[in-house]
Tab-separated table of C-alpha atoms in Angstrom:
chain	number	residue	atom	x	y	z
A	17	MET	CA	-145.960	103.809	-89.304
A	18	ALA	CA	-145.463	107.368	-88.087
A	19	LYS	CA	-141.977	108.603	-87.330
A	20	LEU	CA	-140.476	110.916	-84.730
A	21	TYR	CA	-138.080	113.619	-85.912
A	22	VAL	CA	-135.765	115.676	-83.741
A	23	ILE	CA	-134.978	118.849	-85.627
A	24	GLY	CA	-132.222	121.388	-85.040
A	25	ILE	CA	-133.658	124.613	-86.454
A	26	GLY	CA	-130.444	126.624	-86.105
A	27	PRO	CA	-130.239	129.651	-83.838
A	28	GLY	CA	-133.706	130.958	-84.613
A	29	GLY	CA	-134.012	132.949	-87.787
A	30	LYS	CA	-135.438	130.975	-90.709
A	31	GLU	CA	-132.400	131.873	-92.837
A	32	HIS	CA	-130.092	129.577	-90.864
A	33	MET	CA	-132.497	126.623	-91.013
A	34	THR	CA	-131.536	123.769	-93.345
A	35	LEU	CA	-133.784	122.721	-96.203
A	36	LYS	CA	-134.314	119.365	-94.537
A	37	ALA	CA	-135.371	120.965	-91.246
A	38	LEU	CA	-137.813	123.198	-93.086
A	39	GLU	CA	-139.315	120.422	-95.189
A	40	THR	CA	-139.621	118.080	-92.232
A	41	ILE	CA	-141.454	120.649	-90.126
A	42	LYS	CA	-143.835	121.214	-93.039
A	43	LYS	CA	-144.711	117.533	-93.360
A	44	CYS	CA	-145.243	116.856	-89.643
A	45	ASP	CA	-148.711	116.771	-88.066
A	46	VAL	CA	-147.539	117.574	-84.552
A	47	ILE	CA	-144.830	120.011	-83.436
A	48	VAL	CA	-143.400	119.725	-79.935
A	49	GLY	CA	-141.122	122.321	-78.374
A	50	TYR	CA	-140.265	124.878	-75.764
A	51	THR	CA	-142.645	127.833	-75.963
A	52	PHE	CA	-139.903	130.314	-76.906
A	53	TYR	CA	-138.723	128.172	-79.832
A	54	MET	CA	-142.235	127.772	-81.171
A	55	GLU	CA	-142.468	131.525	-81.409
A	56	LEU	CA	-139.392	131.519	-83.667
A	57	ILE	CA	-141.054	129.226	-86.218
A	58	LYS	CA	-144.669	130.320	-85.819
A	59	ASP	CA	-145.151	131.045	-89.529
A	60	LEU	CA	-144.269	127.445	-90.397
A	61	ILE	CA	-146.599	125.680	-88.010
A	62	ILE	CA	-149.947	127.295	-88.653
A	63	GLY	CA	-152.751	124.720	-88.592
A	64	LYS	CA	-150.662	121.990	-86.948
A	65	LYS	CA	-151.126	120.504	-83.508
A	66	ILE	CA	-148.681	122.276	-81.195
A	67	VAL	CA	-147.421	120.861	-77.898
A	68	LYS	CA	-145.571	123.531	-75.956
A	69	THR	CA	-143.988	123.409	-72.527
A	70	GLY	CA	-141.969	125.913	-70.558
A	71	MET	CA	-138.322	125.716	-69.514
A	72	LYS	CA	-137.321	122.540	-67.719
A	73	GLY	CA	-140.225	120.698	-69.382
A	74	GLU	CA	-137.841	118.581	-71.477
A	75	MET	CA	-138.955	115.150	-70.223
A	76	GLU	CA	-142.595	116.127	-70.544
A	77	ARG	CA	-142.011	117.281	-74.144
A	78	CYS	CA	-140.207	114.112	-75.157
A	79	ARG	CA	-142.865	111.876	-73.621
A	80	ALA	CA	-145.635	113.887	-75.289
A	81	ALA	CA	-143.859	113.533	-78.632
A	82	VAL	CA	-143.515	109.758	-78.272
A	83	GLU	CA	-147.238	109.500	-77.431
A	84	GLU	CA	-148.207	111.448	-80.551
A	85	VAL	CA	-146.154	109.119	-82.741
A	86	GLU	CA	-147.758	106.096	-81.084
A	87	LYS	CA	-151.159	107.589	-81.973
A	88	GLY	CA	-149.961	107.593	-85.594
A	89	PHE	CA	-149.007	111.239	-86.107
A	90	GLU	CA	-145.791	112.330	-87.863
A	91	THR	CA	-144.236	114.339	-85.044
A	92	CYS	CA	-141.188	116.505	-84.555
A	93	VAL	CA	-139.391	117.799	-81.495
A	94	ILE	CA	-137.772	121.195	-82.054
A	95	SER	CA	-134.350	122.171	-80.686
A	96	THR	CA	-132.676	125.476	-81.386
A	97	GLY	CA	-129.166	125.236	-82.785
A	98	ASP	CA	-128.186	121.654	-83.452
A	99	SER	CA	-130.563	118.882	-82.403
A	100	GLY	CA	-127.677	117.092	-80.698
A	101	LEU	CA	-125.327	119.470	-78.906
A	102	TYR	CA	-127.196	120.577	-75.733
A	103	GLY	CA	-130.365	119.719	-77.672
A	104	MET	CA	-133.142	117.145	-77.453
A	105	ALA	CA	-131.867	114.263	-79.608
A	106	GLY	CA	-130.285	112.328	-76.750
A	107	LEU	CA	-133.254	112.534	-74.408
A	108	VAL	CA	-135.650	111.491	-77.171
A	109	LEU	CA	-133.511	108.443	-77.983
A	110	GLU	CA	-133.211	107.626	-74.290
A	111	LEU	CA	-137.002	107.662	-73.851
A	112	ALA	CA	-138.235	106.275	-77.182
A	113	GLU	CA	-138.911	102.538	-77.353
A	114	GLY	CA	-139.887	100.707	-80.510
A	115	ILE	CA	-140.526	103.754	-82.681
A	116	GLU	CA	-138.447	105.079	-85.529
A	117	VAL	CA	-136.532	108.281	-84.730
A	118	GLU	CA	-134.659	110.474	-87.207
A	119	ILE	CA	-132.254	113.180	-86.037
A	120	ILE	CA	-131.853	116.264	-88.244
A	121	PRO	CA	-128.752	118.352	-87.499
A	122	GLY	CA	-128.598	122.150	-87.480
A	123	VAL	CA	-126.262	125.126	-87.178
A	124	THR	CA	-125.228	125.569	-83.550
A	125	SER	CA	-125.332	129.060	-82.079
A	126	SER	CA	-121.559	129.350	-81.626
A	127	PHE	CA	-121.018	128.951	-85.393
A	128	CYS	CA	-123.549	131.669	-86.039
A	129	ALA	CA	-122.009	133.867	-83.356
A	130	ALA	CA	-118.573	133.258	-84.848
A	131	ALA	CA	-119.745	134.286	-88.318
A	132	GLU	CA	-121.086	137.530	-86.886
A	133	VAL	CA	-117.753	138.574	-85.398
A	134	GLY	CA	-115.369	137.206	-88.053
A	135	ALA	CA	-113.744	133.776	-87.926
A	136	PRO	CA	-112.764	132.955	-84.355
A	137	ILE	CA	-113.578	129.212	-84.587
A	138	MET	CA	-111.203	128.220	-87.358
A	139	HIS	CA	-109.189	125.642	-85.496
A	140	ASP	CA	-109.618	122.926	-82.868
A	141	PHE	CA	-112.340	124.113	-80.536
A	142	CYS	CA	-114.585	122.993	-77.730
A	143	THR	CA	-117.921	123.922	-76.299
A	144	ILE	CA	-118.573	124.031	-72.564
A	145	SER	CA	-121.958	124.744	-71.027
A	146	LEU	CA	-121.671	126.697	-67.796
A	147	SER	CA	-125.068	125.501	-66.605
A	148	ASP	CA	-124.568	123.316	-63.551
A	149	LEU	CA	-128.198	122.220	-63.409
A	150	LEU	CA	-127.428	118.854	-65.039
A	151	THR	CA	-123.618	118.738	-64.694
A	152	PRO	CA	-121.652	119.012	-61.443
A	153	TRP	CA	-119.649	122.253	-61.316
A	154	GLU	CA	-116.432	120.311	-60.598
A	155	ILE	CA	-116.672	118.637	-64.026
A	156	ILE	CA	-117.256	121.981	-65.710
A	157	GLU	CA	-114.223	123.410	-63.894
A	158	LYS	CA	-112.040	120.512	-64.974
A	159	ARG	CA	-113.067	120.993	-68.600
A	160	LEU	CA	-112.302	124.715	-68.408
A	161	HIS	CA	-108.820	123.966	-67.065
A	162	MET	CA	-108.058	121.355	-69.725
A	163	ALA	CA	-109.536	123.383	-72.599
A	164	ALA	CA	-107.506	126.479	-71.774
A	165	LYS	CA	-104.341	124.469	-71.116
A	166	ALA	CA	-104.724	122.787	-74.535
A	167	ASP	CA	-105.178	126.159	-76.258
A	168	PHE	CA	-108.554	125.266	-77.762
A	169	VAL	CA	-110.811	128.013	-79.039
A	170	ILE	CA	-113.550	127.846	-76.387
A	171	ALA	CA	-117.257	128.536	-76.881
A	172	LEU	CA	-119.112	128.980	-73.604
A	173	TYR	CA	-122.835	128.208	-73.727
A	174	ASN	CA	-125.301	129.202	-70.994
A	175	PRO	CA	-122.856	131.637	-69.417
A	176	LYS	CA	-125.537	132.957	-67.069
A	177	SER	CA	-129.007	132.048	-66.000
A	178	LYS	CA	-131.445	133.110	-63.321
A	179	GLY	CA	-129.833	132.519	-59.973
A	180	ARG	CA	-126.440	131.570	-61.490
A	181	THR	CA	-124.829	134.818	-62.537
A	182	GLU	CA	-121.283	134.218	-61.274
A	183	ASN	CA	-120.366	131.095	-63.296
A	184	ILE	CA	-119.022	133.150	-66.178
A	185	ASN	CA	-116.735	135.141	-63.869
A	186	LYS	CA	-115.441	131.918	-62.317
A	187	ALA	CA	-114.920	130.386	-65.763
A	188	ILE	CA	-112.879	133.312	-67.056
A	189	GLY	CA	-110.863	133.249	-63.839
A	190	ILE	CA	-109.925	129.618	-64.524
A	191	ILE	CA	-109.101	130.271	-68.169
A	192	LEU	CA	-106.822	133.150	-67.142
A	193	ASN	CA	-104.512	130.631	-65.455
A	194	TYR	CA	-103.434	129.646	-68.973
A	195	MET	CA	-104.401	132.438	-71.381
A	196	LYS	CA	-103.232	136.052	-71.542
A	197	LEU	CA	-105.453	138.972	-70.510
A	198	THR	CA	-105.100	140.254	-74.078
A	199	THR	CA	-106.671	137.116	-75.648
A	200	PRO	CA	-109.578	138.231	-77.846
A	201	ALA	CA	-113.091	137.165	-76.882
A	202	ALA	CA	-116.510	137.738	-78.435
A	203	LEU	CA	-119.776	138.176	-76.570
A	204	VAL	CA	-122.664	137.514	-78.940
A	205	LYS	CA	-126.246	137.921	-77.786
A	206	ASN	CA	-129.071	136.281	-79.741
A	207	ALA	CA	-126.759	135.071	-82.507
A	208	GLY	CA	-128.643	134.623	-85.770
A	209	ARG	CA	-131.953	135.950	-84.556
A	210	GLU	CA	-133.852	139.035	-83.458
A	211	GLY	CA	-132.227	141.048	-80.684
A	212	ASN	CA	-128.745	140.333	-82.028
A	213	ASP	CA	-125.965	142.321	-80.389
A	214	ARG	CA	-122.254	141.751	-79.902
A	215	ARG	CA	-118.997	142.956	-78.398
A	216	ILE	CA	-115.452	142.034	-79.315
A	217	VAL	CA	-113.312	142.360	-76.196
A	218	THR	CA	-110.336	140.688	-74.517
A	219	LEU	CA	-110.267	138.371	-71.514
A	220	GLY	CA	-109.192	141.383	-69.489
A	221	THR	CA	-111.990	143.683	-70.642
A	222	ILE	CA	-115.077	141.471	-70.633
A	223	ASP	CA	-118.263	143.417	-70.001
A	224	TYR	CA	-119.944	140.970	-67.615
A	225	ASP	CA	-123.135	143.012	-67.438
A	226	PHE	CA	-123.632	142.627	-71.196
A	227	ILE	CA	-123.721	138.825	-70.889
A	228	ASP	CA	-127.091	137.208	-70.342
A	229	MET	CA	-128.564	133.715	-70.793
A	230	MET	CA	-128.956	134.284	-74.550
A	231	THR	CA	-125.244	135.087	-74.996
A	232	VAL	CA	-122.518	132.843	-76.376
A	233	VAL	CA	-118.968	133.718	-75.305
A	234	ILE	CA	-116.197	132.734	-77.730
A	235	ILE	CA	-112.616	132.856	-76.450
A	236	GLY	CA	-109.800	132.766	-78.972
A	237	ASN	CA	-106.696	130.608	-78.809
A	238	SER	CA	-103.181	131.988	-78.373
A	239	ASN	CA	-102.993	132.946	-82.080
A	240	THR	CA	-106.319	134.758	-82.328
A	241	TYR	CA	-106.159	138.437	-83.238
A	242	ILE	CA	-108.355	141.362	-84.218
A	243	LYS	CA	-108.199	142.916	-87.682
A	244	GLU	CA	-110.487	145.713	-88.853
A	245	GLY	CA	-112.969	144.885	-86.109
A	246	LYS	CA	-113.084	141.164	-86.919
A	247	MET	CA	-111.860	138.367	-84.655
A	248	ILE	CA	-109.683	135.903	-86.570
A	249	THR	CA	-108.073	132.624	-85.530
A	250	PRO	CA	-105.510	131.621	-88.162
A	251	ARG	CA	-105.750	128.098	-89.540
A	252	GLY	CA	-101.990	128.103	-89.984
A	253	TYR	CA	-101.383	129.130	-93.617
A	254	LYS	CA	-98.185	131.076	-94.226
A	255	LEU	CA	-99.387	134.351	-95.726
B	29	MET	CA	-120.060	147.756	-104.224
B	30	ALA	CA	-119.749	144.001	-104.651
B	31	LYS	CA	-119.414	141.806	-101.611
B	32	LEU	CA	-117.495	138.638	-100.792
B	33	TYR	CA	-119.374	135.813	-99.090
B	34	VAL	CA	-117.820	132.789	-97.421
B	35	ILE	CA	-120.457	130.074	-97.365
B	36	GLY	CA	-120.589	126.886	-95.348
B	37	ILE	CA	-122.703	124.549	-97.470
B	38	GLY	CA	-122.941	121.793	-94.861
B	39	PRO	CA	-121.473	118.342	-95.470
B	40	GLY	CA	-122.457	118.154	-99.108
B	41	GLY	CA	-126.018	117.114	-99.770
B	42	LYS	CA	-128.318	120.026	-100.582
B	43	GLU	CA	-130.694	118.964	-97.809
B	44	HIS	CA	-128.293	120.092	-95.071
B	45	MET	CA	-127.636	123.487	-96.669
B	46	THR	CA	-129.231	126.496	-94.976
B	47	LEU	CA	-131.692	128.725	-96.796
B	48	LYS	CA	-129.226	131.591	-96.555
B	49	ALA	CA	-126.397	129.550	-98.085
B	50	LEU	CA	-128.660	128.500	-100.929
B	51	GLU	CA	-129.985	131.986	-101.632
B	52	THR	CA	-126.531	133.538	-101.465
B	53	ILE	CA	-125.067	131.057	-103.945
B	54	LYS	CA	-127.969	131.811	-106.281
B	55	LYS	CA	-127.345	135.560	-106.219
B	56	CYS	CA	-123.577	135.427	-106.703
B	57	ASP	CA	-121.921	135.970	-110.101
B	58	VAL	CA	-118.737	134.073	-109.284
B	59	ILE	CA	-118.346	130.855	-107.291
B	60	VAL	CA	-114.914	129.934	-105.944
B	61	GLY	CA	-114.070	126.573	-104.420
B	62	TYR	CA	-112.192	123.324	-104.303
B	63	THR	CA	-113.057	121.176	-107.324
B	64	PHE	CA	-114.630	118.400	-105.237
B	65	TYR	CA	-116.983	120.844	-103.476
B	66	MET	CA	-118.118	122.395	-106.744
B	67	GLU	CA	-119.250	118.976	-107.866
B	68	LEU	CA	-121.514	118.793	-104.802
B	69	ILE	CA	-123.385	121.954	-105.771
B	70	LYS	CA	-123.154	121.736	-109.564
B	71	ASP	CA	-126.927	122.057	-110.063
B	72	LEU	CA	-126.923	125.426	-108.308
B	73	ILE	CA	-124.109	127.079	-110.232
B	74	ILE	CA	-125.033	126.529	-113.846
B	75	GLY	CA	-124.247	129.617	-115.936
B	76	LYS	CA	-122.061	131.268	-113.299
B	77	LYS	CA	-118.350	131.942	-113.494
B	78	ILE	CA	-116.613	129.130	-111.649
B	79	VAL	CA	-113.103	129.357	-110.185
B	80	LYS	CA	-111.929	125.918	-109.131
B	81	THR	CA	-108.640	124.815	-107.653
B	82	GLY	CA	-107.404	121.477	-106.376
B	83	MET	CA	-106.425	120.524	-102.831
B	84	LYS	CA	-103.924	122.823	-101.137
B	85	GLY	CA	-105.023	125.660	-103.446
B	86	GLU	CA	-106.577	127.567	-100.538
B	87	MET	CA	-104.512	130.760	-100.846
B	88	GLU	CA	-104.968	130.816	-104.604
B	89	ARG	CA	-108.743	130.457	-104.187
B	90	CYS	CA	-108.988	133.249	-101.637
B	91	ARG	CA	-106.884	135.632	-103.724
B	92	ALA	CA	-108.915	134.834	-106.828
B	93	ALA	CA	-112.122	135.532	-104.911
B	94	VAL	CA	-110.864	138.896	-103.661
B	95	GLU	CA	-109.902	139.853	-107.227
B	96	GLU	CA	-113.361	139.022	-108.558
B	97	VAL	CA	-114.968	141.234	-105.912
B	98	GLU	CA	-112.597	144.055	-106.785
B	99	LYS	CA	-113.737	143.706	-110.412
B	100	GLY	CA	-117.272	144.287	-109.160
B	101	PHE	CA	-118.687	140.763	-109.092
B	102	GLU	CA	-120.735	139.362	-106.204
B	103	THR	CA	-118.525	136.430	-105.260
B	104	CYS	CA	-118.659	133.529	-102.860
B	105	VAL	CA	-116.063	131.139	-101.527
B	106	ILE	CA	-117.487	127.688	-100.781
B	107	SER	CA	-116.487	125.612	-97.732
B	108	THR	CA	-118.013	122.261	-96.891
B	109	GLY	CA	-119.420	121.958	-93.400
B	110	ASP	CA	-119.210	125.250	-91.550
B	111	SER	CA	-117.462	128.179	-93.220
B	112	GLY	CA	-115.446	128.744	-90.046
B	113	LEU	CA	-114.344	125.481	-88.407
B	114	TYR	CA	-111.473	124.144	-90.580
B	115	GLY	CA	-113.055	126.197	-93.388
B	116	MET	CA	-112.155	129.235	-95.462
B	117	ALA	CA	-113.578	132.151	-93.445
B	118	GLY	CA	-110.380	132.895	-91.535
B	119	LEU	CA	-108.068	132.859	-94.528
B	120	VAL	CA	-110.431	135.089	-96.498
B	121	LEU	CA	-110.539	137.618	-93.664
B	122	GLU	CA	-106.750	137.436	-93.306
B	123	LEU	CA	-106.252	138.220	-96.998
B	124	ALA	CA	-109.114	140.625	-97.725
B	125	GLU	CA	-108.364	144.340	-97.471
B	126	GLY	CA	-110.954	147.057	-97.847
B	127	ILE	CA	-113.775	144.882	-99.153
B	128	GLU	CA	-116.917	143.811	-97.377
B	129	VAL	CA	-116.955	140.150	-96.321
B	130	GLU	CA	-119.947	138.237	-94.965
B	131	ILE	CA	-119.542	134.838	-93.327
B	132	ILE	CA	-122.444	132.378	-93.625
B	133	PRO	CA	-122.308	129.478	-91.161
B	134	GLY	CA	-123.236	125.886	-91.929
B	135	VAL	CA	-123.735	122.440	-90.403
B	136	THR	CA	-120.365	120.889	-89.631
B	137	SER	CA	-119.775	117.280	-90.636
B	138	SER	CA	-119.496	115.975	-87.072
B	139	PHE	CA	-123.057	117.128	-86.316
B	140	CYS	CA	-124.273	115.355	-89.418
B	141	ALA	CA	-122.254	112.262	-88.536
B	142	ALA	CA	-123.658	112.352	-85.007
B	143	ALA	CA	-127.238	112.519	-86.274
B	144	GLU	CA	-126.613	109.458	-88.412
B	145	VAL	CA	-125.514	107.295	-85.483
B	146	GLY	CA	-127.812	108.640	-82.756
B	147	ALA	CA	-126.913	111.430	-80.359
B	148	PRO	CA	-123.263	111.109	-79.319
B	149	ILE	CA	-122.553	114.874	-79.186
B	150	MET	CA	-125.074	115.908	-76.536
B	151	HIS	CA	-122.690	117.366	-74.040
B	152	ASP	CA	-119.465	119.395	-73.878
B	153	PHE	CA	-117.421	118.360	-76.893
B	154	CYS	CA	-114.369	119.282	-78.873
B	155	THR	CA	-113.115	118.874	-82.397
B	156	ILE	CA	-109.495	118.021	-83.174
B	157	SER	CA	-108.093	117.805	-86.687
B	158	LEU	CA	-105.437	115.110	-86.985
B	159	SER	CA	-103.900	116.774	-90.024
B	160	ASP	CA	-100.418	117.961	-89.108
B	161	LEU	CA	-99.927	119.845	-92.367
B	162	LEU	CA	-100.707	123.211	-90.734
B	163	THR	CA	-100.440	122.306	-87.046
B	164	PRO	CA	-97.413	120.772	-85.307
B	165	TRP	CA	-98.140	117.211	-84.155
B	166	GLU	CA	-97.066	118.083	-80.583
B	167	ILE	CA	-99.959	120.538	-80.299
B	168	ILE	CA	-102.396	117.950	-81.629
B	169	GLU	CA	-101.072	115.430	-79.097
B	170	LYS	CA	-101.463	117.868	-76.232
B	171	ARG	CA	-105.076	118.561	-77.233
B	172	LEU	CA	-105.807	114.825	-77.412
B	173	HIS	CA	-104.428	114.353	-73.899
B	174	MET	CA	-106.386	117.269	-72.432
B	175	ALA	CA	-109.614	116.436	-74.262
B	176	ALA	CA	-109.635	112.833	-73.068
B	177	LYS	CA	-108.603	113.779	-69.547
B	178	ALA	CA	-111.474	116.298	-69.395
B	179	ASP	CA	-113.980	113.659	-70.584
B	180	PHE	CA	-115.118	115.692	-73.586
B	181	VAL	CA	-116.973	113.978	-76.401
B	182	ILE	CA	-114.280	114.149	-79.108
B	183	ALA	CA	-114.833	114.528	-82.853
B	184	LEU	CA	-111.702	113.760	-84.868
B	185	TYR	CA	-111.528	115.434	-88.281
B	186	ASN	CA	-109.053	114.425	-91.015
B	187	PRO	CA	-108.187	111.144	-89.286
B	188	LYS	CA	-106.164	110.007	-92.287
B	189	SER	CA	-104.818	111.446	-95.487
B	190	LYS	CA	-102.445	110.380	-98.191
B	191	GLY	CA	-99.087	109.697	-96.599
B	192	ARG	CA	-100.397	110.155	-93.053
B	193	THR	CA	-102.262	106.977	-92.203
B	194	GLU	CA	-100.988	106.369	-88.668
B	195	ASN	CA	-102.182	109.557	-86.953
B	196	ILE	CA	-105.522	108.009	-86.051
B	197	ASN	CA	-103.833	105.022	-84.386
B	198	LYS	CA	-101.578	107.345	-82.412
B	199	ALA	CA	-104.554	109.502	-81.404
B	200	ILE	CA	-106.593	106.569	-80.108
B	201	GLY	CA	-103.509	105.363	-78.239
B	202	ILE	CA	-103.312	108.704	-76.419
B	203	ILE	CA	-107.024	108.777	-75.660
B	204	LEU	CA	-106.804	105.261	-74.175
B	205	ASN	CA	-104.618	106.659	-71.395
B	206	TYR	CA	-107.806	108.183	-69.984
B	207	MET	CA	-110.804	106.390	-71.502
B	208	LYS	CA	-111.869	102.735	-71.267
B	209	LEU	CA	-111.525	100.297	-74.159
B	210	THR	CA	-115.319	99.877	-74.011
B	211	THR	CA	-116.020	103.588	-74.718
B	212	PRO	CA	-118.341	103.784	-77.743
B	213	ALA	CA	-117.057	105.400	-80.914
B	214	ALA	CA	-118.601	106.076	-84.312
B	215	LEU	CA	-116.807	106.012	-87.650
B	216	VAL	CA	-118.851	107.929	-90.204
B	217	LYS	CA	-117.740	108.137	-93.816
B	218	ASN	CA	-119.153	110.833	-96.090
B	219	ALA	CA	-121.605	112.093	-93.465
B	220	GLY	CA	-124.616	113.751	-95.066
B	221	ARG	CA	-123.653	113.033	-98.642
B	222	GLU	CA	-123.316	110.322	-101.255
B	223	GLY	CA	-121.144	107.367	-100.272
B	224	ASN	CA	-122.366	107.516	-96.687
B	225	ASP	CA	-121.351	104.563	-94.526
B	226	ARG	CA	-120.836	104.068	-90.819
B	227	ARG	CA	-119.773	101.790	-87.992
B	228	ILE	CA	-120.537	102.009	-84.300
B	229	VAL	CA	-117.652	100.416	-82.422
B	230	THR	CA	-115.695	100.860	-79.186
B	231	LEU	CA	-112.221	102.281	-78.658
B	232	GLY	CA	-111.012	98.696	-78.415
B	233	THR	CA	-112.647	97.496	-81.640
B	234	ILE	CA	-111.998	100.335	-84.109
B	235	ASP	CA	-111.763	99.126	-87.694
B	236	TYR	CA	-108.806	101.266	-88.802
B	237	ASP	CA	-109.047	100.085	-92.399
B	238	PHE	CA	-112.579	101.472	-92.659
B	239	ILE	CA	-111.359	104.987	-91.825
B	240	ASP	CA	-110.327	107.208	-94.717
B	241	MET	CA	-109.880	110.941	-95.267
B	242	MET	CA	-113.646	111.433	-95.659
B	243	THR	CA	-114.378	109.865	-92.256
B	244	VAL	CA	-115.248	111.636	-89.015
B	245	VAL	CA	-114.527	109.694	-85.821
B	246	ILE	CA	-116.704	110.529	-82.806
B	247	ILE	CA	-115.597	109.230	-79.417
B	248	GLY	CA	-118.093	109.248	-76.583
B	249	ASN	CA	-117.490	110.487	-73.054
B	250	SER	CA	-117.502	108.222	-69.989
B	251	ASN	CA	-121.325	108.179	-69.911
B	252	THR	CA	-121.936	107.357	-73.588
B	253	TYR	CA	-123.713	104.074	-74.282
B	254	ILE	CA	-125.318	102.105	-77.110
B	255	LYS	CA	-129.058	101.446	-77.187
B	256	GLU	CA	-130.820	99.661	-80.052
B	257	GLY	CA	-127.877	100.375	-82.359
B	258	LYS	CA	-127.752	104.106	-81.525
B	259	MET	CA	-124.910	105.865	-79.744
B	260	ILE	CA	-126.228	108.124	-76.971
B	261	THR	CA	-124.454	110.555	-74.654
B	262	PRO	CA	-126.838	111.494	-71.845
B	263	ARG	CA	-127.314	115.198	-71.153
B	264	GLY	CA	-127.856	114.407	-67.489
B	265	TYR	CA	-131.628	114.186	-67.049
B	266	LYS	CA	-132.800	111.728	-64.386
B	267	LEU	CA	-135.029	109.290	-66.287
């Protein structure tokens, strides 16, 4: 019986893909994913049946994938980053009935972004998506308040998107109720893939124009500092 | 000039290692890590100089790694999971002076644990280490309060260790101020490596004896549910 795989390919470049993700893509007959992601792995999927949909086609993709498995084809659904966090694993499991599903984890973009600017995510951290398409803004606001109050390192996903350009400004405004203006922050665009660019700033000097929908924003905790151009959150060792 | 790499090898099995982690280990002359981690990658490091230390030898390991680079050897420090989150990247950057350091991210154990029980980490989430060796317990408690109040999915790392077996009970007690007893939770032992075992339970039915220092505990948010033995946190799509 054919199986459905949900694969986290990491942030995009093949180098950050796991061996299991790579091998599973190779053995599948059908590859299902968002058009942009398929472009990232185009060398791996030559000769396979490809089912692509545009943004917001998530339900359509999952249903198409389930149908392919029911026809008997080994099929995978591609997520960038991890297959779970803000990925497709949950929706696939919600929609799949009576077929076997395997979830394959991957490197999430904030870990890749962190590696590119030093070691900001060393300690307790949280991720918050600023997209209010699927989550009411009030819930996002509450999480921002609690995260900053608890002194978590915070990784903000989807800081901007078409038509929602002010969420990042609002988010930083909330965080500044608890954190100093001098708290280090990293803006990393296209972490781990082509078009990579980054800025290390502080909460008081964020370049909002630099941030786009492909940017992850990492905000340090109260112990985070900058050393030789790297952002470091101490784990707590006495040096 | 030789370079120092800090590599996240994922939770342990080679399958969840990234291509970059694998290739970097292969090209290094010297491999530095905690004895237990070296065992996980022993097939990859045959013929290389190995610097091993036991638990709590983190500073010693980092200093040894810096020395090897200064002698001219391509050297890597191994972390399990990600190289950042509760890993070695920060300490290496804190100690290294005047040498080039590259951080290579990896799959953290909670993502691997999540994949093994379904898709619990689909939405805003946080990680909290219950080890109070390097972090005062009051800070950990505050983060538990805020995380549960904000309805984050919560991944608890280091739920137990020798001599500290009650932290997990205290943590769940705090979380129960905000979350229902029926909230799903997953206990995953040795995620992504040999000895793997798991339980899907609720906050009210946690098997505390099952949990050991190699276990990750994932607690759902208020929307998480169980379907066909899988733990699922909805992303918010209307089905």
